[in-house]
XYZ file of C-alpha atoms in Angstrom:
736
model
C 121.966 -53.300 -75.621
C 118.493 -54.562 -75.216
C 116.358 -52.478 -73.054
C 116.464 -52.809 -69.471
C 120.003 -54.057 -69.821
C 123.152 -52.590 -68.407
C 126.163 -52.589 -70.649
C 129.011 -54.128 -68.789
C 132.466 -52.359 -68.442
C 135.447 -54.118 -70.211
C 137.811 -55.875 -67.743
C 140.821 -53.498 -68.544
C 138.744 -50.265 -67.800
C 140.049 -47.969 -65.191
C 138.001 -47.451 -61.949
C 137.304 -43.769 -61.405
C 139.278 -41.916 -58.880
C 137.410 -40.908 -55.427
C 137.022 -37.206 -54.740
C 139.256 -36.040 -52.026
C 138.723 -32.961 -49.688
C 141.911 -31.360 -47.834
C 141.023 -30.461 -44.493
C 143.308 -28.500 -41.775
C 143.195 -29.430 -38.350
C 144.971 -27.496 -35.308
C 145.242 -27.941 -31.578
C 145.134 -24.207 -31.156
C 142.591 -21.406 -31.621
C 143.257 -20.817 -35.197
C 141.706 -18.973 -38.462
C 142.745 -21.063 -41.593
C 141.521 -18.030 -43.633
C 143.702 -15.496 -42.253
C 146.383 -18.079 -41.165
C 146.302 -16.328 -37.342
C 146.530 -18.444 -34.182
C 145.911 -17.444 -30.534
C 146.221 -18.996 -27.286
C 143.209 -19.586 -25.120
C 141.458 -16.673 -24.077
C 141.840 -15.264 -20.810
C 141.224 -11.889 -18.787
C 145.009 -11.079 -19.285
C 144.313 -10.773 -22.923
C 142.012 -7.900 -22.743
C 144.620 -5.619 -20.197
C 147.071 -3.166 -21.873
C 148.896 -3.456 -18.660
C 149.931 -7.077 -19.407
C 152.291 -8.057 -22.377
C 149.716 -10.999 -23.311
C 147.266 -8.243 -24.161
C 149.096 -4.683 -24.971
C 150.180 -3.611 -28.339
C 153.548 -4.995 -29.255
C 154.475 -1.691 -31.042
C 153.434 0.953 -28.188
C 153.535 -1.747 -25.282
C 149.959 -0.543 -24.380
C 150.863 3.152 -23.918
C 148.528 3.992 -27.049
C 150.687 7.213 -27.909
C 154.252 8.451 -28.969
C 155.608 11.596 -28.771
C 156.316 12.850 -32.240
C 157.822 16.199 -33.391
C 154.928 18.710 -34.170
C 155.271 20.708 -37.157
C 153.094 23.570 -35.917
C 155.712 23.898 -32.738
C 158.698 23.906 -35.259
C 157.040 26.374 -37.558
C 155.136 28.491 -35.417
C 154.748 31.438 -37.512
C 154.562 30.749 -41.176
C 154.561 34.316 -42.037
C 158.462 34.527 -41.300
C 160.950 33.341 -43.621
C 163.763 30.706 -42.599
C 166.409 33.409 -42.081
C 164.348 35.390 -39.878
C 163.992 32.390 -37.395
C 160.548 30.841 -38.942
C 162.173 27.586 -37.344
C 161.859 27.702 -33.489
C 163.326 24.042 -32.533
C 166.236 23.274 -30.546
C 169.375 23.302 -32.162
C 167.911 24.984 -35.464
C 167.049 28.166 -34.477
C 170.098 30.130 -35.617
C 169.817 32.066 -38.660
C 173.415 32.929 -38.864
C 175.725 31.781 -41.686
C 178.506 29.195 -40.656
C 176.287 27.078 -38.525
C 175.845 23.357 -39.215
C 171.848 24.052 -39.266
C 172.400 26.681 -41.538
C 174.845 24.902 -43.988
C 172.123 22.313 -44.237
C 169.380 24.488 -44.989
C 171.280 26.311 -47.852
C 172.028 22.950 -49.051
C 168.632 21.851 -49.034
C 167.353 25.270 -50.958
C 170.031 24.838 -53.640
C 169.212 21.277 -54.175
C 165.389 21.756 -54.446
C 165.310 25.155 -55.682
C 163.627 27.276 -52.920
C 164.723 30.370 -51.268
C 165.492 30.783 -47.572
C 163.941 34.485 -47.854
C 160.541 33.708 -48.748
C 157.791 33.117 -46.039
C 157.277 29.729 -44.874
C 153.595 29.997 -45.930
C 154.805 30.459 -49.667
C 157.369 27.713 -49.936
C 156.424 24.841 -51.876
C 155.169 21.597 -49.940
C 158.183 19.811 -51.015
C 160.526 22.170 -49.387
C 158.793 22.136 -46.334
C 158.669 18.210 -46.234
C 162.300 17.862 -46.893
C 163.184 20.348 -44.123
C 160.919 18.287 -41.644
C 161.316 14.655 -42.890
C 164.497 14.720 -44.660
C 165.779 13.699 -48.086
C 165.153 9.864 -47.515
C 168.857 8.837 -48.744
C 169.074 11.287 -51.423
C 172.478 13.074 -51.257
C 172.532 16.809 -51.252
C 175.752 19.069 -51.414
C 176.702 20.871 -48.420
C 179.144 23.628 -48.610
C 181.312 24.557 -45.420
C 182.415 27.930 -44.695
C 184.101 28.831 -41.251
C 187.170 30.086 -39.932
C 188.629 26.692 -40.285
C 188.441 27.022 -44.213
C 185.591 25.854 -46.831
C 184.748 22.774 -48.736
C 181.855 20.862 -50.135
C 180.620 17.083 -49.451
C 177.607 15.135 -50.307
C 175.471 14.038 -47.675
C 171.894 13.086 -46.912
C 169.740 15.048 -44.373
C 167.668 13.007 -41.666
C 164.967 16.163 -41.434
C 164.534 18.606 -38.246
C 161.559 16.425 -37.170
C 163.383 13.248 -37.331
C 166.372 15.071 -35.606
C 164.110 15.922 -32.679
C 162.752 12.688 -32.473
C 165.920 10.739 -32.513
C 167.578 12.926 -29.774
C 164.800 12.712 -27.523
C 165.032 8.930 -27.718
C 168.857 8.997 -26.976
C 169.419 11.418 -24.674
C 170.096 11.049 -21.184
C 169.263 14.480 -19.908
C 166.254 15.040 -18.212
C 166.386 18.701 -18.841
C 167.380 18.252 -22.690
C 164.422 15.699 -22.900
C 162.122 18.005 -21.437
C 163.464 20.828 -23.751
C 162.792 18.553 -26.829
C 159.256 17.603 -25.529
C 158.141 21.194 -26.136
C 158.373 20.925 -29.772
C 156.587 17.680 -29.784
C 153.083 15.959 -29.414
C 151.377 12.773 -28.406
C 150.414 10.844 -31.498
C 148.308 7.782 -31.599
C 149.974 4.461 -32.117
C 150.100 3.441 -35.943
C 149.732 -0.210 -35.275
C 146.693 -0.196 -32.672
C 145.552 3.157 -33.691
C 145.737 4.312 -29.785
C 143.584 1.040 -28.686
C 146.327 -0.039 -26.779
C 145.723 -3.947 -27.207
C 146.839 -6.363 -29.804
C 144.740 -7.081 -32.893
C 143.758 -10.632 -31.252
C 142.141 -8.924 -28.527
C 140.397 -6.225 -30.351
C 138.884 -8.979 -32.754
C 136.867 -10.443 -29.619
C 133.141 -8.386 -29.787
C 129.945 -8.794 -28.253
C 126.725 -7.744 -30.177
C 124.466 -4.855 -29.011
C 122.784 -1.906 -30.323
C 123.747 1.373 -28.710
C 120.982 3.529 -26.887
C 122.079 6.653 -28.683
C 121.987 5.279 -32.402
C 118.546 4.100 -31.436
C 117.485 7.541 -30.459
C 118.804 8.978 -33.612
C 117.120 6.505 -35.420
C 120.045 5.002 -36.709
C 119.066 1.565 -38.686
C 122.735 0.372 -38.270
C 121.836 -2.363 -35.716
C 122.947 -4.825 -34.122
C 126.423 -3.334 -33.785
C 129.563 -5.483 -33.031
C 131.811 -3.824 -30.113
C 135.268 -4.643 -28.768
C 136.452 -4.014 -25.220
C 137.987 -0.930 -26.075
C 134.531 0.317 -27.940
C 132.850 -0.276 -24.604
C 135.348 1.395 -22.381
C 135.129 4.567 -24.681
C 131.384 4.847 -23.874
C 130.272 7.112 -21.388
C 129.111 5.644 -18.224
C 125.202 6.330 -18.833
C 125.944 4.901 -22.568
C 127.663 1.830 -21.076
C 124.451 1.092 -18.925
C 122.077 1.563 -21.826
C 124.335 -1.012 -23.863
C 124.294 -3.513 -21.413
C 120.388 -3.679 -21.420
C 120.638 -4.199 -25.139
C 123.053 -7.139 -25.171
C 122.127 -9.920 -27.459
C 122.943 -13.322 -25.597
C 121.682 -16.841 -26.045
C 120.266 -18.418 -22.879
C 123.751 -20.196 -22.462
C 125.491 -17.075 -22.725
C 123.241 -15.250 -20.600
C 123.463 -17.767 -17.697
C 127.529 -17.776 -17.911
C 127.437 -13.711 -17.930
C 124.790 -13.296 -15.162
C 127.260 -12.801 -12.147
C 129.460 -10.756 -14.228
C 126.934 -8.408 -15.743
C 125.501 -8.002 -12.393
C 128.605 -6.599 -11.035
C 129.273 -4.324 -13.856
C 126.058 -2.896 -13.538
C 126.453 -2.423 -9.833
C 129.965 -0.140 -10.430
C 128.513 1.571 -13.235
C 125.512 2.820 -11.055
C 127.556 3.593 -8.156
C 129.678 5.881 -10.599
C 126.449 7.302 -11.810
C 125.104 7.876 -8.211
C 128.006 10.191 -7.467
C 127.500 12.398 -10.565
C 130.052 10.811 -12.668
C 127.743 9.656 -15.561
C 129.353 11.855 -18.067
C 133.051 10.204 -17.686
C 134.369 7.606 -20.086
C 135.510 4.263 -18.753
C 138.844 4.814 -20.493
C 139.164 8.433 -18.930
C 142.836 8.812 -18.135
C 143.315 9.532 -14.215
C 145.654 12.464 -14.753
C 142.932 14.112 -16.556
C 140.513 14.290 -13.956
C 139.864 16.770 -11.360
C 140.404 16.406 -7.798
C 136.842 16.436 -7.168
C 136.140 13.802 -9.593
C 139.141 11.300 -8.213
C 137.481 11.650 -4.664
C 134.025 10.793 -6.114
C 135.433 7.974 -7.826
C 137.041 6.585 -4.745
C 133.692 7.494 -2.799
C 131.739 5.112 -5.490
C 134.445 2.541 -4.574
C 133.307 2.507 -0.897
C 129.618 2.376 -1.961
C 130.137 -0.651 -3.656
C 132.046 -2.244 -0.797
C 128.919 -2.145 1.485
C 131.165 -1.590 4.691
C 129.401 -0.886 8.129
C 130.789 0.654 11.052
C 133.527 2.804 9.265
C 134.482 6.350 9.666
C 134.918 8.349 6.358
C 136.549 11.524 6.204
C 135.982 13.586 3.143
C 137.552 16.954 2.209
C 135.213 19.197 0.182
C 133.546 16.612 -1.987
C 131.648 19.070 -3.685
C 134.546 20.576 -5.730
C 133.764 21.056 -9.437
C 130.200 20.098 -8.879
C 127.256 21.574 -10.410
C 124.295 22.092 -8.062
C 122.278 19.511 -10.003
C 125.098 17.165 -9.344
C 125.639 18.080 -5.728
C 122.030 16.499 -4.945
C 123.113 13.063 -6.061
C 126.483 13.332 -4.138
C 124.231 14.231 -0.916
C 121.949 11.009 -1.541
C 125.186 9.146 -1.522
C 126.627 10.467 1.442
C 123.134 9.745 2.836
C 123.451 6.010 1.755
C 126.615 5.506 3.170
C 125.494 6.932 6.585
C 122.463 4.880 6.599
C 124.503 1.660 6.212
C 125.713 2.200 9.643
C 128.838 4.635 8.866
C 129.903 7.903 10.239
C 131.127 10.401 7.840
C 133.144 13.631 8.549
C 132.919 16.301 5.736
C 134.973 19.289 5.684
C 132.814 21.762 3.656
C 131.862 25.275 2.653
C 128.886 24.117 0.574
C 125.671 25.614 1.740
C 123.453 22.781 0.586
C 125.875 20.177 2.172
C 125.974 21.834 5.562
C 121.966 22.063 5.824
C 122.130 18.369 5.001
C 124.231 17.562 7.874
C 123.041 16.068 10.981
C 125.456 17.946 12.715
C 127.524 20.795 12.286
C 131.020 21.900 13.999
C 131.734 25.554 13.359
C 135.419 26.681 13.834
C 136.479 30.186 13.809
C 135.495 32.926 14.361
C 138.505 34.051 12.135
C 141.086 32.857 9.970
C 144.967 31.867 11.031
C 145.621 33.623 14.250
C 141.818 34.855 14.535
C 140.581 31.405 14.731
C 141.292 28.019 16.446
C 138.489 28.056 18.403
C 135.110 26.147 18.034
C 132.594 28.879 17.903
C 129.211 26.704 17.753
C 128.413 23.095 17.338
C 124.871 21.452 17.006
C 121.940 20.899 14.334
C 122.145 23.314 11.316
C 119.399 25.401 12.922
C 121.317 25.803 16.315
C 124.296 27.133 14.099
C 122.089 29.676 12.280
C 120.747 31.017 15.479
C 124.103 31.669 16.803
C 125.001 35.447 16.303
C 128.732 35.092 16.625
C 128.903 32.481 13.830
C 129.886 33.726 10.410
C 129.077 30.618 9.038
C 125.591 31.049 10.825
C 124.932 34.411 9.428
C 125.237 33.015 5.855
C 123.240 29.946 6.272
C 120.516 31.869 7.879
C 120.358 34.686 5.383
C 121.342 37.548 7.801
C 124.396 38.070 5.549
C 124.448 37.684 2.046
C 126.467 38.650 -1.130
C 124.511 41.439 -2.666
C 123.336 41.349 -6.436
C 124.754 44.293 -8.192
C 122.253 46.986 -8.886
C 123.463 47.460 -12.692
C 125.704 45.068 -15.101
C 128.527 46.627 -17.088
C 128.221 47.177 -20.843
C 131.941 46.365 -21.534
C 134.136 48.529 -23.496
C 132.115 47.603 -26.786
C 134.905 45.103 -28.038
C 135.008 41.206 -27.637
C 136.854 38.203 -28.214
C 135.272 35.376 -30.671
C 135.986 31.800 -30.816
C 134.628 30.154 -34.253
C 134.523 26.159 -34.708
C 135.537 25.346 -31.313
C 135.682 21.518 -31.299
C 137.972 20.187 -28.463
C 136.924 17.075 -26.640
C 132.793 17.271 -26.543
C 132.542 20.729 -27.793
C 130.061 21.030 -30.739
C 131.715 23.063 -33.085
C 130.708 26.388 -31.194
C 131.028 29.746 -32.070
C 131.417 31.910 -28.504
C 131.516 35.604 -28.331
C 132.849 36.875 -25.173
C 132.541 40.569 -24.392
C 135.649 42.325 -23.192
C 135.727 45.113 -19.989
C 133.116 42.919 -18.453
C 133.023 39.984 -15.696
C 132.157 37.014 -17.632
C 131.197 33.762 -16.028
C 131.266 30.405 -18.051
C 128.870 27.942 -16.319
C 127.376 24.536 -16.885
C 127.069 21.023 -15.581
C 130.313 19.061 -14.870
C 131.795 17.799 -17.879
C 129.672 19.970 -20.287
C 133.003 21.407 -21.806
C 133.840 24.524 -19.967
C 137.622 23.781 -19.333
C 137.922 22.469 -22.996
C 136.773 25.904 -24.216
C 138.353 28.278 -21.832
C 141.735 26.565 -20.759
C 142.426 24.319 -23.838
C 141.263 26.764 -26.606
C 141.100 30.291 -25.442
C 143.975 30.363 -22.894
C 146.255 28.297 -24.841
C 145.880 30.042 -28.158
C 146.427 33.722 -26.497
C 149.340 32.393 -24.458
C 150.794 31.514 -27.662
C 149.747 34.668 -29.383
C 150.396 37.263 -26.579
C 152.999 35.540 -24.496
C 154.966 33.489 -26.976
C 154.377 30.313 -25.431
C 155.070 27.095 -27.112
C 151.289 25.815 -26.286
C 149.364 23.841 -28.837
C 145.436 25.208 -28.195
C 142.664 22.835 -28.604
C 140.504 22.278 -31.983
C 138.858 25.374 -33.258
C 139.010 27.267 -36.643
C 139.799 30.687 -35.829
C 139.888 33.329 -33.065
C 139.080 37.056 -33.569
C 139.547 39.985 -31.761
C 143.231 39.121 -30.060
C 144.368 42.496 -31.178
C 142.178 44.035 -28.479
C 144.355 42.335 -25.602
C 148.129 42.775 -24.823
C 148.181 39.974 -21.997
C 146.666 36.827 -20.742
C 147.290 35.873 -17.172
C 146.001 32.426 -15.638
C 145.419 32.808 -11.748
C 144.989 29.246 -10.460
C 145.443 27.412 -7.338
C 148.959 26.214 -7.678
C 151.694 26.947 -5.539
C 153.464 30.569 -5.366
C 156.648 28.417 -5.182
C 157.588 25.063 -4.566
C 160.360 25.658 -1.932
C 160.273 27.162 1.713
C 162.096 30.360 0.267
C 159.299 31.518 -1.915
C 156.686 33.409 0.700
C 154.170 35.985 0.236
C 156.637 38.888 0.722
C 158.990 37.548 -2.192
C 156.243 36.727 -4.444
C 154.739 40.433 -4.529
C 158.103 42.049 -4.634
C 157.764 43.958 -1.401
C 160.289 42.087 0.294
C 162.650 44.013 -2.361
C 161.494 47.524 -1.112
C 161.723 46.132 2.632
C 165.390 44.995 2.154
C 166.074 48.679 0.592
C 164.484 50.302 3.781
C 166.690 47.986 6.051
C 169.859 49.180 4.198
C 168.909 52.925 4.516
C 169.104 52.416 8.423
C 171.942 54.151 10.354
C 172.853 50.748 11.516
C 173.402 49.209 8.105
C 174.985 52.342 6.859
C 177.383 52.325 9.527
C 178.591 48.793 8.620
C 178.255 49.419 5.103
C 175.382 46.986 4.182
C 173.630 46.940 1.154
C 169.862 45.478 0.333
C 171.296 42.141 -0.853
C 172.767 41.881 2.938
C 169.181 41.113 3.922
C 168.507 38.273 1.409
C 168.332 34.884 2.774
C 168.756 33.796 -0.685
C 172.675 35.112 -1.305
C 175.662 34.618 0.813
C 176.502 37.463 3.190
C 173.709 38.053 5.212
C 172.323 34.671 5.511
C 173.239 31.660 7.948
C 175.472 29.437 5.953
C 174.769 26.595 8.234
C 171.140 26.200 6.845
C 171.887 28.630 3.838
C 169.036 30.950 4.650
C 166.316 27.946 5.086
C 166.272 28.202 8.881
C 165.831 24.434 8.670
C 167.710 21.578 8.163
C 166.807 18.325 6.570
C 168.143 15.203 7.939
C 167.892 12.249 5.473
C 166.092 9.268 7.101
C 166.938 6.913 4.427
C 164.058 4.267 4.531
C 162.092 6.628 6.526
C 160.265 10.172 5.309
C 163.155 12.945 5.671
C 163.056 15.177 9.024
C 163.058 18.749 9.329
C 164.432 20.710 12.340
C 165.447 24.141 13.067
C 168.757 25.048 12.337
C 171.002 24.755 15.428
C 173.342 28.003 14.493
C 170.639 30.608 13.729
C 167.573 28.967 15.646
C 165.251 29.293 12.654
C 165.840 32.782 12.174
C 167.795 32.492 8.684
C 170.271 35.383 8.895
C 173.901 35.530 10.827
C 173.960 37.268 13.919
C 175.804 40.428 12.157
C 172.796 40.922 9.981
C 170.406 40.594 12.914
C 172.102 43.219 14.694
C 170.400 46.132 12.366
C 167.002 47.167 13.354
C 164.468 49.194 11.820
C 161.677 50.453 14.557
C 163.242 48.214 17.124
C 162.522 45.119 14.737
C 165.159 42.870 12.909
C 164.441 41.821 9.118
C 163.380 38.282 10.748
C 161.031 39.878 12.977
C 159.383 41.641 10.156
C 159.122 38.243 8.304
C 157.301 37.040 11.387
C 154.652 39.576 11.128
C 151.181 38.760 9.829
C 149.946 40.907 6.789
C 147.585 42.804 9.466
C 150.624 43.614 11.881
C 153.186 44.790 8.855
C 150.340 46.929 7.522
C 150.259 49.045 10.534
C 154.201 48.794 11.081
C 154.775 50.175 7.392
C 151.665 52.640 7.322
C 154.485 55.603 7.345
C 156.133 54.029 4.052
C 153.617 54.183 0.964
C 155.683 52.187 -1.283
C 155.630 49.267 1.097
C 151.952 49.799 2.744
C 150.208 50.111 -0.930
C 151.332 46.380 -1.645
C 150.714 44.831 1.649
C 147.530 46.845 1.564
C 146.488 44.648 -1.239
C 147.511 41.466 0.596
C 145.233 42.457 3.414
C 142.356 43.713 0.881
C 142.102 40.051 -0.410
C 141.698 38.352 3.050
C 145.142 37.528 4.064
C 145.375 39.580 6.856
C 146.252 36.543 9.255
C 149.198 34.960 7.005
C 152.697 35.845 7.721
C 154.916 37.881 5.467
C 157.405 35.174 5.221
C 155.034 32.241 5.694
C 156.597 29.696 3.450
C 154.860 28.978 0.082
C 154.543 25.055 0.776
C 152.011 25.693 3.731
C 149.534 27.846 1.697
C 146.610 26.422 0.664
C 145.368 26.707 -2.936
C 143.138 29.312 -2.214
C 145.681 31.582 -0.477
C 148.030 30.843 -3.195
C 145.438 32.098 -5.610
C 144.993 35.462 -3.332
C 148.561 36.255 -3.151
C 148.773 36.272 -7.073
C 145.630 38.448 -7.321
C 147.128 40.955 -5.008
C 150.084 40.817 -7.058
C 148.256 41.825 -10.186
C 146.432 44.676 -8.121
C 149.692 46.348 -7.112
C 150.432 46.388 -10.919
C 149.831 49.472 -13.375
C 146.695 48.071 -15.301
C 146.818 48.599 -18.961
C 142.948 48.056 -19.651
C 143.926 45.356 -22.234
C 144.789 42.297 -20.035
C 142.460 39.233 -19.585
C 142.456 37.280 -16.272
C 141.410 33.589 -16.429
C 140.449 31.745 -13.336
C 139.085 28.320 -13.008
C 136.847 27.683 -10.110
C 138.343 30.322 -7.798
C 135.983 29.720 -4.974
C 137.421 26.141 -4.318
C 138.391 25.889 -0.520
C 136.411 29.322 0.341
C 134.324 30.096 2.858
C 131.420 32.440 1.733
C 132.909 35.138 3.419
C 135.996 34.809 1.587
C 134.181 34.651 -1.718
C 132.649 38.153 -0.858
C 136.301 39.309 -0.762
C 137.424 37.273 -3.863
C 134.853 38.923 -5.609
C 135.350 42.361 -4.646
C 139.053 41.720 -5.747
C 138.144 40.877 -9.222
C 135.427 43.428 -9.347
C 138.492 45.911 -8.664
C 140.437 44.427 -11.983
C 137.507 44.845 -14.071
C 136.682 48.385 -12.815
C 140.436 49.056 -14.026
C 139.336 48.461 -17.755
C 140.425 44.892 -17.629
C 138.402 41.792 -18.413
C 137.887 38.643 -16.313
C 136.908 35.128 -17.403
C 135.989 32.778 -14.599
C 134.578 29.157 -14.956
C 132.504 28.679 -11.645
C 129.605 26.577 -10.295
C 129.107 28.731 -7.270
C 125.929 30.870 -7.464
C 127.207 33.709 -5.542
C 129.906 34.288 -8.437
C 127.671 33.587 -11.185
C 124.824 36.100 -10.142
C 127.311 38.973 -9.945
C 128.852 38.343 -13.414
C 128.076 41.232 -16.347
C 127.552 38.324 -18.840
C 126.811 34.213 -18.381
C 127.813 31.649 -21.057
C 126.267 28.529 -20.193
C 127.192 25.275 -21.645
C 125.404 22.069 -21.877
C 122.779 20.745 -21.582
C 124.334 17.686 -20.046
C 127.959 16.492 -19.395
C 129.895 14.487 -22.071
C 129.123 13.756 -25.561
C 125.345 15.039 -24.603
C 126.829 18.505 -23.308
C 129.238 20.830 -25.679
C 126.578 23.394 -26.576
C 125.675 26.843 -25.516
C 122.246 26.608 -23.549
C 121.994 30.264 -22.694
C 123.937 33.260 -22.675
C 123.529 37.074 -21.488
C 123.105 38.775 -18.204
C 122.375 36.406 -15.387
C 118.646 37.348 -15.574
C 118.561 36.374 -19.004
C 119.977 32.950 -18.223
C 117.719 32.489 -15.182
C 114.728 33.108 -17.788
C 115.944 30.006 -19.992
C 113.909 26.974 -19.056
C 116.476 24.513 -20.769
C 119.527 25.927 -18.588
C 120.106 23.758 -15.434
C 122.055 26.721 -14.362
C 119.150 29.069 -14.803
C 116.917 26.930 -12.494
C 119.404 27.273 -9.461
C 120.278 30.994 -10.826
C 116.506 32.027 -10.673
C 116.355 31.104 -6.814
C 119.428 32.949 -5.810
C 118.267 36.170 -7.863
C 114.819 35.950 -6.091
């Protein structure tokens, strides 16, 4: 065509097809890439207690009970025939049992021996024993008194067998037995995060303060709600300050963030900044739970309220105690009244008014000795509390520290919870104190790693110790004893006399009296736990329970024995004019004088008196004893035993609930245990205990993930000289 002209298309030419783009529209919140649709977001989506948010696999529980190979095969040095398998129903090494026939069939099929130590068996052999043959048939030969025969079957595995039985059993006893061979494992679907995937996909942007301090360049970072709750309170506060929000988002979140900030600040103010928001309530100490409730009250900003607190300083380091006192003052200044039951000297000195009850304990107390300002209490000569507050009485510092027996117990690579791969050496034959701020890792080291490992090795307990690489020096010990403040018995039948076994000697003494011999009574006649001498109307309890159905049960004295526990015939037998019931009603102090001519009995009662329990009755019900009293009964029992010099005693904050005068008695008892050649390991915040220790291991420097390291170790004087040690700063004052 000529230039500048267009060639016209022929009439029969097809017109070009328009390009089409397919688009997908949805009324739901949906992702076309992944094919996922979710409902409109609401708060219930982020709660693992709500079916809309909880992981569907674990129902928001995060964990399952699964069989633990380490508990099923605790000693890999044994062979199968020697009893290497310790699981319920699989412990028999005798031929003819179903378990043994299965194991022999597996050994024949997979060509391994039941007479080789488990540690030398091939991995395949251990796997099929634990997790089964997965449908592969094995030949099993039956040999018993009913005849013999062979057949082919598959094998579900010991671990799978335990888990199935645990799921199917209706027996609480059997479930508890099976759980001793099991452990908690994270949910495979949510990875232990409790929420469903849709909820975990919702994130907010920010940069974590800790990463910035560590010069981590990976910022900003996205966090879901579980990531946030797994932060410590101090980190959560720092993170909220780095949120990346648009002006519109900031306006929407303003009130929410203000409320979150306030609640986190309340928790920080009571010394709990080391806790994570996701911390399970069952793992909190009594003091931590109490301070969380206290933080809740601060947030309510109520006025004109009477608050009653029972020893809020429990488990608190001195540095955290100052924060607690500041919180209590804030509650007071809001216009509230606070009544605090406390033994802590700092708390007493910070009080506006003190009521001192005494002068002694039990029957020797119950009177108001003095009341007034702290200075008025200190000026009162009759007040034991005032004597210690003023400094007229004090627990002396030992003139010389023990050097131990030259042996030690060493934990290598301790990494449980927040412990930072520690290597810790504990000298034996000494009084050793583990100190540090709250949450620094003391309980993780002592209770979770050291005690559980020793309990498994020395006491053959089925315990799984916390994460660590190795423990050296166990051969220097023959026994580990944890002396805690748990009750010495959970029924009224248990009492100091029965726990220390002195009641056995007393019953034997009564059976030797002329009255008992004339009637042919043996020592069991004087037991309230067996038929014959006890009152059968109350079965030796002395009280009768009346069920009130929708109301709490009521306990009333038995109508037949009037609370005496024994029948009329038994109460006709007397020793020095006293019946067996009269003896149980004696205080330790009275019983010591009454049995002074019987060395076998008086020696055991003397130990109860020495630990400061002179006011407690011999037959006082275990359910009425405080935690501190129960702990001292246990200590007295240990003092009556023959010392081997190879025992380690572990105590976790034994001064809880004790007055300074009682702490002094406790220290004297613990020193006696060490003087016998034994080792005592104590977790403690009380400076009076720390200053008398032979060796101190101070963890820190802070709580949570900012702790878990050894800040200082050595004699109390060595720790006091360490500038970085928070414990050392306070220890320096008491040593001066």
